Short mmCIF file of C-alpha atoms and ligand atoms in Angstrom, two decimals:
data_model
loop_
_atom_site.label_atom_id
_atom_site.label_comp_id
_atom_site.label_asym_id
_atom_site.label_seq_id
_atom_site.Cartn_x
_atom_site.Cartn_y
_atom_site.Cartn_z
CA MET A 1 -225.16 -63.31 -42.89
CA SER A 2 -226.30 -66.78 -41.98
CA PRO A 3 -223.97 -68.82 -39.66
CA ASN A 4 -223.70 -71.40 -42.43
CA CYS A 5 -222.34 -68.85 -44.82
CA PRO A 6 -219.08 -70.25 -46.37
CA SER A 7 -217.22 -66.96 -45.96
CA GLU A 8 -217.98 -66.95 -42.21
CA ALA A 9 -216.75 -70.57 -41.89
CA ILE A 10 -213.54 -69.53 -43.64
CA SER A 11 -212.98 -66.59 -41.30
CA VAL A 12 -213.62 -68.80 -38.21
CA ARG A 13 -211.06 -71.31 -39.50
CA PHE A 14 -208.67 -68.44 -40.23
CA PHE A 15 -209.25 -67.06 -36.72
CA TRP A 16 -208.47 -70.45 -35.10
CA SER A 17 -205.39 -70.98 -37.23
CA ILE A 18 -204.09 -67.58 -36.05
CA VAL A 19 -204.90 -68.47 -32.41
CA THR A 20 -203.13 -71.84 -32.77
CA GLU A 21 -200.14 -70.18 -34.41
CA ILE A 22 -199.91 -67.62 -31.59
CA PHE A 23 -200.24 -70.41 -28.98
CA TYR A 24 -197.30 -72.34 -30.47
CA LYS A 25 -195.18 -69.20 -30.77
CA ILE A 26 -195.80 -68.37 -27.09
CA LYS A 27 -195.00 -71.97 -26.12
CA GLU A 28 -191.72 -71.79 -28.07
CA ILE A 29 -190.78 -68.50 -26.39
CA VAL A 30 -191.62 -69.86 -22.92
CA LEU A 31 -189.72 -73.12 -23.50
CA PHE A 32 -186.71 -71.49 -25.15
CA PRO A 33 -184.67 -70.91 -21.93
CA GLN A 34 -185.38 -74.51 -20.84
CA LYS A 35 -184.20 -75.80 -24.22
CA ILE A 36 -180.97 -73.80 -23.91
CA MET A 37 -180.37 -75.18 -20.41
CA TYR A 38 -181.03 -78.75 -21.58
CA PHE A 39 -178.68 -78.29 -24.55
CA CYS A 40 -175.91 -76.97 -22.25
CA ARG A 41 -176.40 -79.86 -19.84
CA VAL A 42 -176.22 -82.46 -22.62
CA GLN A 43 -173.15 -80.79 -24.11
CA SER A 44 -171.32 -80.64 -20.79
CA SER A 45 -172.20 -84.20 -19.83
CA GLN A 46 -171.11 -85.45 -23.26
CA LYS A 47 -167.77 -83.75 -22.73
CA GLY A 48 -167.73 -85.28 -19.25
CA LEU A 49 -167.65 -81.81 -17.72
CA VAL A 50 -170.19 -82.53 -15.02
CA MET A 51 -168.20 -82.48 -11.81
CA ILE A 52 -168.65 -85.54 -9.64
CA ASN A 53 -166.90 -86.46 -6.41
CA ILE A 54 -167.32 -90.05 -5.26
CA VAL A 55 -166.31 -91.54 -1.92
CA LEU A 56 -165.56 -95.21 -2.56
CA PHE A 57 -166.07 -96.94 0.73
CA GLY A 58 -165.91 -100.40 2.24
CA ALA A 59 -163.83 -102.77 4.32
CA PRO A 60 -160.24 -103.73 3.40
CA GLY A 61 -160.25 -105.96 0.32
CA CYS A 62 -163.80 -105.09 -0.81
CA GLY A 63 -162.50 -103.89 -4.19
CA LYS A 64 -162.14 -100.11 -3.78
CA GLY A 65 -158.84 -99.92 -5.66
CA THR A 66 -159.97 -102.34 -8.38
CA GLN A 67 -163.21 -100.48 -9.05
CA ALA A 68 -161.65 -97.02 -8.71
CA GLN A 69 -159.32 -97.83 -11.60
CA ARG A 70 -162.26 -98.81 -13.81
CA LEU A 71 -164.38 -95.83 -12.77
CA LYS A 72 -161.48 -93.48 -13.44
CA GLU A 73 -161.18 -94.76 -17.01
CA HIS A 74 -164.92 -94.90 -17.63
CA TYR A 75 -165.78 -91.41 -16.35
CA GLY A 76 -162.45 -89.69 -17.04
CA ILE A 77 -162.15 -88.51 -13.47
CA ASP A 78 -159.25 -88.60 -11.01
CA HIS A 79 -158.55 -91.22 -8.36
CA VAL A 80 -156.76 -90.77 -5.08
CA SER A 81 -156.17 -93.51 -2.52
CA THR A 82 -154.86 -92.32 0.84
CA GLY A 83 -153.40 -95.81 1.39
CA GLU A 84 -151.46 -95.50 -1.89
CA VAL A 85 -150.25 -91.99 -1.03
CA ILE A 86 -148.96 -93.26 2.33
CA ARG A 87 -147.31 -96.34 0.76
CA ASP A 88 -145.64 -94.08 -1.79
CA GLU A 89 -144.22 -91.89 1.00
CA ILE A 90 -142.91 -95.05 2.69
CA ARG A 91 -141.34 -96.34 -0.56
CA ARG A 92 -139.62 -93.00 -1.10
CA GLY A 93 -138.36 -93.06 2.48
CA THR A 94 -139.63 -89.56 3.28
CA GLU A 95 -139.93 -88.34 6.84
CA LEU A 96 -143.71 -88.54 6.54
CA GLY A 97 -143.40 -92.08 5.20
CA ARG A 98 -141.19 -93.17 8.08
CA SER A 99 -143.68 -91.73 10.57
CA MET A 100 -146.47 -93.75 8.92
CA GLU A 101 -144.73 -97.10 8.56
CA GLN A 102 -145.80 -98.52 11.88
CA TYR A 103 -149.48 -97.60 11.50
CA ILE A 104 -149.63 -99.28 8.10
CA SER A 105 -147.77 -102.46 9.04
CA GLU A 106 -149.94 -102.91 12.14
CA GLY A 107 -153.12 -102.20 10.17
CA LYS A 108 -154.01 -99.21 12.35
CA LEU A 109 -155.38 -95.91 11.11
CA ALA A 110 -152.90 -93.12 10.50
CA PRO A 111 -153.55 -89.93 12.53
CA ASP A 112 -156.50 -87.88 11.23
CA GLU A 113 -154.57 -84.60 10.95
CA ILE A 114 -151.91 -86.12 8.70
CA VAL A 115 -154.36 -87.80 6.34
CA ILE A 116 -156.59 -84.72 6.26
CA GLY A 117 -153.53 -82.61 5.37
CA MET A 118 -152.73 -85.00 2.49
CA ILE A 119 -156.25 -84.71 1.09
CA ALA A 120 -156.32 -80.91 1.53
CA ASN A 121 -153.12 -80.70 -0.57
CA TYR A 122 -154.51 -83.08 -3.14
CA VAL A 123 -157.78 -81.17 -3.56
CA ALA A 124 -155.96 -77.82 -3.77
CA GLY A 125 -153.75 -79.23 -6.54
CA HIS A 126 -156.60 -80.76 -8.57
CA LYS A 127 -159.25 -78.05 -8.58
CA GLU A 128 -159.66 -78.25 -12.35
CA ALA A 129 -160.45 -81.99 -12.35
CA LYS A 130 -163.78 -83.19 -13.75
CA GLY A 131 -164.27 -85.06 -10.51
CA CYS A 132 -162.52 -87.53 -8.30
CA ILE A 133 -162.84 -90.93 -6.67
CA PHE A 134 -161.71 -90.76 -3.05
CA ASP A 135 -160.65 -94.30 -2.16
CA GLY A 136 -160.13 -95.07 1.52
CA PHE A 137 -160.93 -91.51 2.61
CA PRO A 138 -162.66 -90.39 4.79
CA ARG A 139 -162.26 -93.17 7.35
CA THR A 140 -163.40 -91.42 10.51
CA THR A 141 -166.21 -88.97 11.21
CA VAL A 142 -163.61 -86.26 11.95
CA GLN A 143 -162.12 -86.85 8.49
CA ALA A 144 -165.59 -86.71 6.90
CA GLU A 145 -166.42 -83.40 8.57
CA GLU A 146 -163.08 -81.85 7.64
CA PHE A 147 -163.43 -83.17 4.11
CA ASP A 148 -166.72 -81.30 3.69
CA ARG A 149 -165.01 -78.12 4.89
CA ILE A 150 -162.04 -78.58 2.55
CA LEU A 151 -164.26 -79.18 -0.46
CA ALA A 152 -166.61 -76.32 0.42
CA GLY A 153 -163.57 -74.03 0.56
CA HIS A 154 -163.13 -74.72 -3.17
CA GLY A 155 -166.86 -74.57 -3.95
CA LEU A 156 -167.00 -78.39 -4.18
CA LYS A 157 -168.89 -81.20 -2.43
CA VAL A 158 -169.17 -84.97 -2.16
CA ASP A 159 -171.89 -86.22 -4.53
CA ILE A 160 -172.18 -89.79 -3.33
CA MET A 161 -170.60 -92.40 -1.10
CA VAL A 162 -170.67 -95.86 -2.67
CA ASP A 163 -170.27 -98.56 -0.02
CA ILE A 164 -169.07 -101.90 -1.43
CA HIS A 165 -170.33 -104.79 0.70
CA VAL A 166 -168.43 -108.09 0.87
CA PRO A 167 -168.72 -110.75 3.63
CA GLU A 168 -165.77 -110.86 5.99
CA GLU A 169 -164.52 -114.37 5.15
CA GLU A 170 -164.39 -113.45 1.45
CA LEU A 171 -162.40 -110.31 2.35
CA VAL A 172 -159.84 -112.36 4.27
CA LYS A 173 -159.55 -114.80 1.35
CA ARG A 174 -159.05 -112.00 -1.17
CA ILE A 175 -156.38 -110.21 0.86
CA LEU A 176 -154.49 -113.41 1.69
CA LEU A 177 -154.43 -114.24 -2.01
CA ARG A 178 -153.24 -110.76 -2.94
CA GLY A 179 -150.70 -110.89 -0.10
CA LYS A 180 -148.78 -113.65 -1.91
CA ASP A 181 -147.24 -111.05 -4.18
CA SER A 182 -148.47 -107.58 -3.17
CA GLY A 183 -145.49 -106.89 -0.95
CA ARG A 184 -147.85 -104.94 1.33
CA ALA A 185 -146.86 -105.28 4.98
CA ASP A 186 -150.52 -105.15 6.03
CA ASP A 187 -151.39 -108.12 3.75
CA ALA A 188 -148.72 -110.39 5.20
CA SER A 189 -150.55 -112.17 8.02
CA GLU A 190 -154.11 -113.20 8.74
CA GLU A 191 -153.78 -111.64 12.19
CA VAL A 192 -153.05 -108.19 10.74
CA ILE A 193 -155.78 -108.60 8.11
CA ARG A 194 -158.38 -109.45 10.78
CA GLY A 195 -157.07 -106.51 12.83
CA ARG A 196 -157.71 -104.19 9.84
CA LEU A 197 -161.26 -105.53 9.58
CA ASP A 198 -161.72 -104.87 13.28
CA VAL A 199 -160.49 -101.28 12.89
CA TYR A 200 -162.92 -100.88 10.00
CA ARG A 201 -165.87 -102.13 12.10
CA LYS A 202 -165.01 -100.04 15.16
CA GLN A 203 -163.73 -96.77 13.66
CA THR A 204 -164.69 -96.52 10.02
CA ALA A 205 -168.07 -98.16 9.38
CA VAL A 206 -169.80 -95.26 11.16
CA VAL A 207 -168.76 -92.87 8.37
CA ALA A 208 -171.51 -94.43 6.24
CA ASP A 209 -174.07 -92.93 8.64
CA TYR A 210 -172.55 -89.48 8.10
CA TYR A 211 -173.28 -89.64 4.37
CA ALA A 212 -176.61 -91.43 4.83
CA SER A 213 -177.76 -88.50 6.97
CA GLN A 214 -176.99 -86.22 3.99
CA ASN A 215 -178.83 -88.54 1.56
CA LYS A 216 -175.55 -89.25 -0.20
CA TYR A 217 -175.23 -92.95 0.55
CA ALA A 218 -175.57 -95.97 -1.73
CA SER A 219 -174.63 -99.53 -0.97
CA VAL A 220 -173.70 -102.11 -3.62
CA ASP A 221 -173.09 -105.83 -3.44
CA GLY A 222 -169.35 -106.38 -3.92
CA VAL A 223 -169.61 -110.12 -4.57
CA GLY A 224 -169.54 -111.24 -8.18
CA THR A 225 -167.21 -110.65 -11.09
CA MET A 226 -165.34 -107.35 -11.24
CA ASP A 227 -167.49 -106.41 -14.25
CA GLU A 228 -170.68 -107.14 -12.34
CA VAL A 229 -169.59 -105.01 -9.39
CA PHE A 230 -168.55 -102.23 -11.78
CA GLY A 231 -171.99 -102.35 -13.42
CA ARG A 232 -173.68 -101.91 -10.03
CA ILE A 233 -171.52 -98.93 -9.10
CA ALA A 234 -171.91 -97.32 -12.53
CA ALA A 235 -175.71 -97.67 -12.24
CA VAL A 236 -175.59 -95.67 -8.99
CA ILE A 237 -173.41 -92.95 -10.53
CA ASP A 238 -175.42 -92.74 -13.75
CA GLY A 239 -178.55 -92.41 -11.63
CA LEU A 240 -177.14 -89.15 -10.22
CA LYS A 241 -177.16 -87.31 -13.56
P1 AP5 B 301 -155.82 -98.78 1.96
O1 AP5 B 301 -154.71 -98.84 1.01
O2 AP5 B 301 -156.94 -97.90 1.72
O3 AP5 B 301 -156.28 -100.28 2.20
P2 AP5 B 301 -157.68 -100.94 2.61
O4 AP5 B 301 -158.81 -100.03 2.84
O5 AP5 B 301 -157.31 -101.84 3.71
O6 AP5 B 301 -158.13 -101.66 1.34
P3 AP5 B 301 -157.28 -102.50 0.32
O7 AP5 B 301 -156.48 -101.57 -0.52
O8 AP5 B 301 -156.58 -103.61 0.98
O9 AP5 B 301 -158.46 -103.16 -0.49
P4 AP5 B 301 -159.40 -102.52 -1.60
O10 AP5 B 301 -160.75 -102.27 -1.03
O11 AP5 B 301 -158.72 -101.40 -2.32
O12 AP5 B 301 -159.55 -103.77 -2.54
P5 AP5 B 301 -158.74 -104.15 -3.87
O13 AP5 B 301 -159.35 -103.52 -5.06
O14 AP5 B 301 -157.30 -103.96 -3.64
O15 AP5 B 301 -155.25 -98.41 3.41
C1 AP5 B 301 -154.11 -99.05 3.94
C2 AP5 B 301 -153.74 -98.41 5.25
O16 AP5 B 301 -153.40 -97.04 5.06
C3 AP5 B 301 -154.81 -98.40 6.35
O17 AP5 B 301 -154.87 -99.61 7.06
C4 AP5 B 301 -154.32 -97.24 7.20
O18 AP5 B 301 -153.22 -97.64 7.99
C5 AP5 B 301 -153.82 -96.26 6.17
N1 AP5 B 301 -154.87 -95.33 5.71
C6 AP5 B 301 -155.36 -95.23 4.46
N2 AP5 B 301 -156.30 -94.31 4.40
C7 AP5 B 301 -156.44 -93.79 5.63
C8 AP5 B 301 -157.29 -92.81 6.19
N3 AP5 B 301 -158.20 -92.16 5.46
N4 AP5 B 301 -157.14 -92.54 7.52
C9 AP5 B 301 -156.23 -93.19 8.27
N5 AP5 B 301 -155.39 -94.14 7.79
C10 AP5 B 301 -155.50 -94.45 6.48
O19 AP5 B 301 -159.10 -105.70 -3.94
C11 AP5 B 301 -158.57 -106.60 -3.01
C12 AP5 B 301 -158.22 -107.92 -3.72
O20 AP5 B 301 -159.42 -108.52 -4.16
C13 AP5 B 301 -157.36 -107.72 -4.97
O21 AP5 B 301 -156.44 -108.77 -5.08
C14 AP5 B 301 -158.37 -107.76 -6.12
O22 AP5 B 301 -157.79 -108.23 -7.30
C15 AP5 B 301 -159.42 -108.71 -5.57
N6 AP5 B 301 -160.77 -108.40 -6.05
C16 AP5 B 301 -161.31 -107.17 -6.30
N7 AP5 B 301 -162.59 -107.29 -6.71
C17 AP5 B 301 -162.87 -108.62 -6.72
C18 AP5 B 301 -164.03 -109.37 -7.06
N8 AP5 B 301 -165.15 -108.77 -7.47
N9 AP5 B 301 -163.96 -110.70 -6.94
C19 AP5 B 301 -162.82 -111.34 -6.51
N10 AP5 B 301 -161.68 -110.68 -6.20
C20 AP5 B 301 -161.71 -109.33 -6.29
MG1 MG B 302 -156.96 -100.27 -2.02
#
């Protein structure tokens, strides 16, 4: 048969169509597990099931509490502020609260072991959460190390620390303004506010290095409208997915 014979051309075309068909079938089989995994990931992220633990960090008045509230609503995750937990103990007049009163009113850090115990209880009681914003914790390297151990004990980890940067004079202005009606003892005088900033610089700022060394650190500009700052933080978190 000559190579130009029509029946040979037909069988060559038929042969290549079979080869192509087989190629696509193999590709589908090979890609099937990946497609399943992608589908599961999309489903779980749409339901917000992807677990995410965020350490919201920064000096007093930088906007941790303000942004935590927004992040909590946006991502459907929990929020715990060690400062709030301590203030609640004080309001309720518990023994723990009474032991903490002086630290808070003087703007000093509460003892590591007490705050670590609070967080250990919190984590143990919220294991089913989709994630959590830890606001104002950890504040010392000891707290950060213990925190990793506590989370690891429940098969969890910190995903990211978001450090909100605001210049010191703006921080003082914000806290003095809030202090007019916050009722917080540590907002009452400029002296105590500057003391809190000093404690932050000397004892807390170093915690950023702890997370940076684990490649879990992001810094955002905390100056601008609350919406702008939220957008910057959300961009960091969305970038993790
Ligand atoms: P804590 O309650 O954590 O206080 P803090 O870190 O001093 O921070 P603040 O709550 O004052 O400020 P924030 O960053 O939450 O800012 P906010 O959103 O309120 O801790 C209090 C104390 O508890 C500590 O000093 C210590 O004694 C103890 N403690 C807590 N945790 C501890 C730990 N882990 N270890 C040991 N001790 C611990 O915003 C501030 C103001 O600014 C608000 O009025 C807000 O409306 C305004 N604002 C927010 N964003 C903006 C914006 N973008 N523009 C203008 N204004 C804004
Ligand atoms: Mg706060």
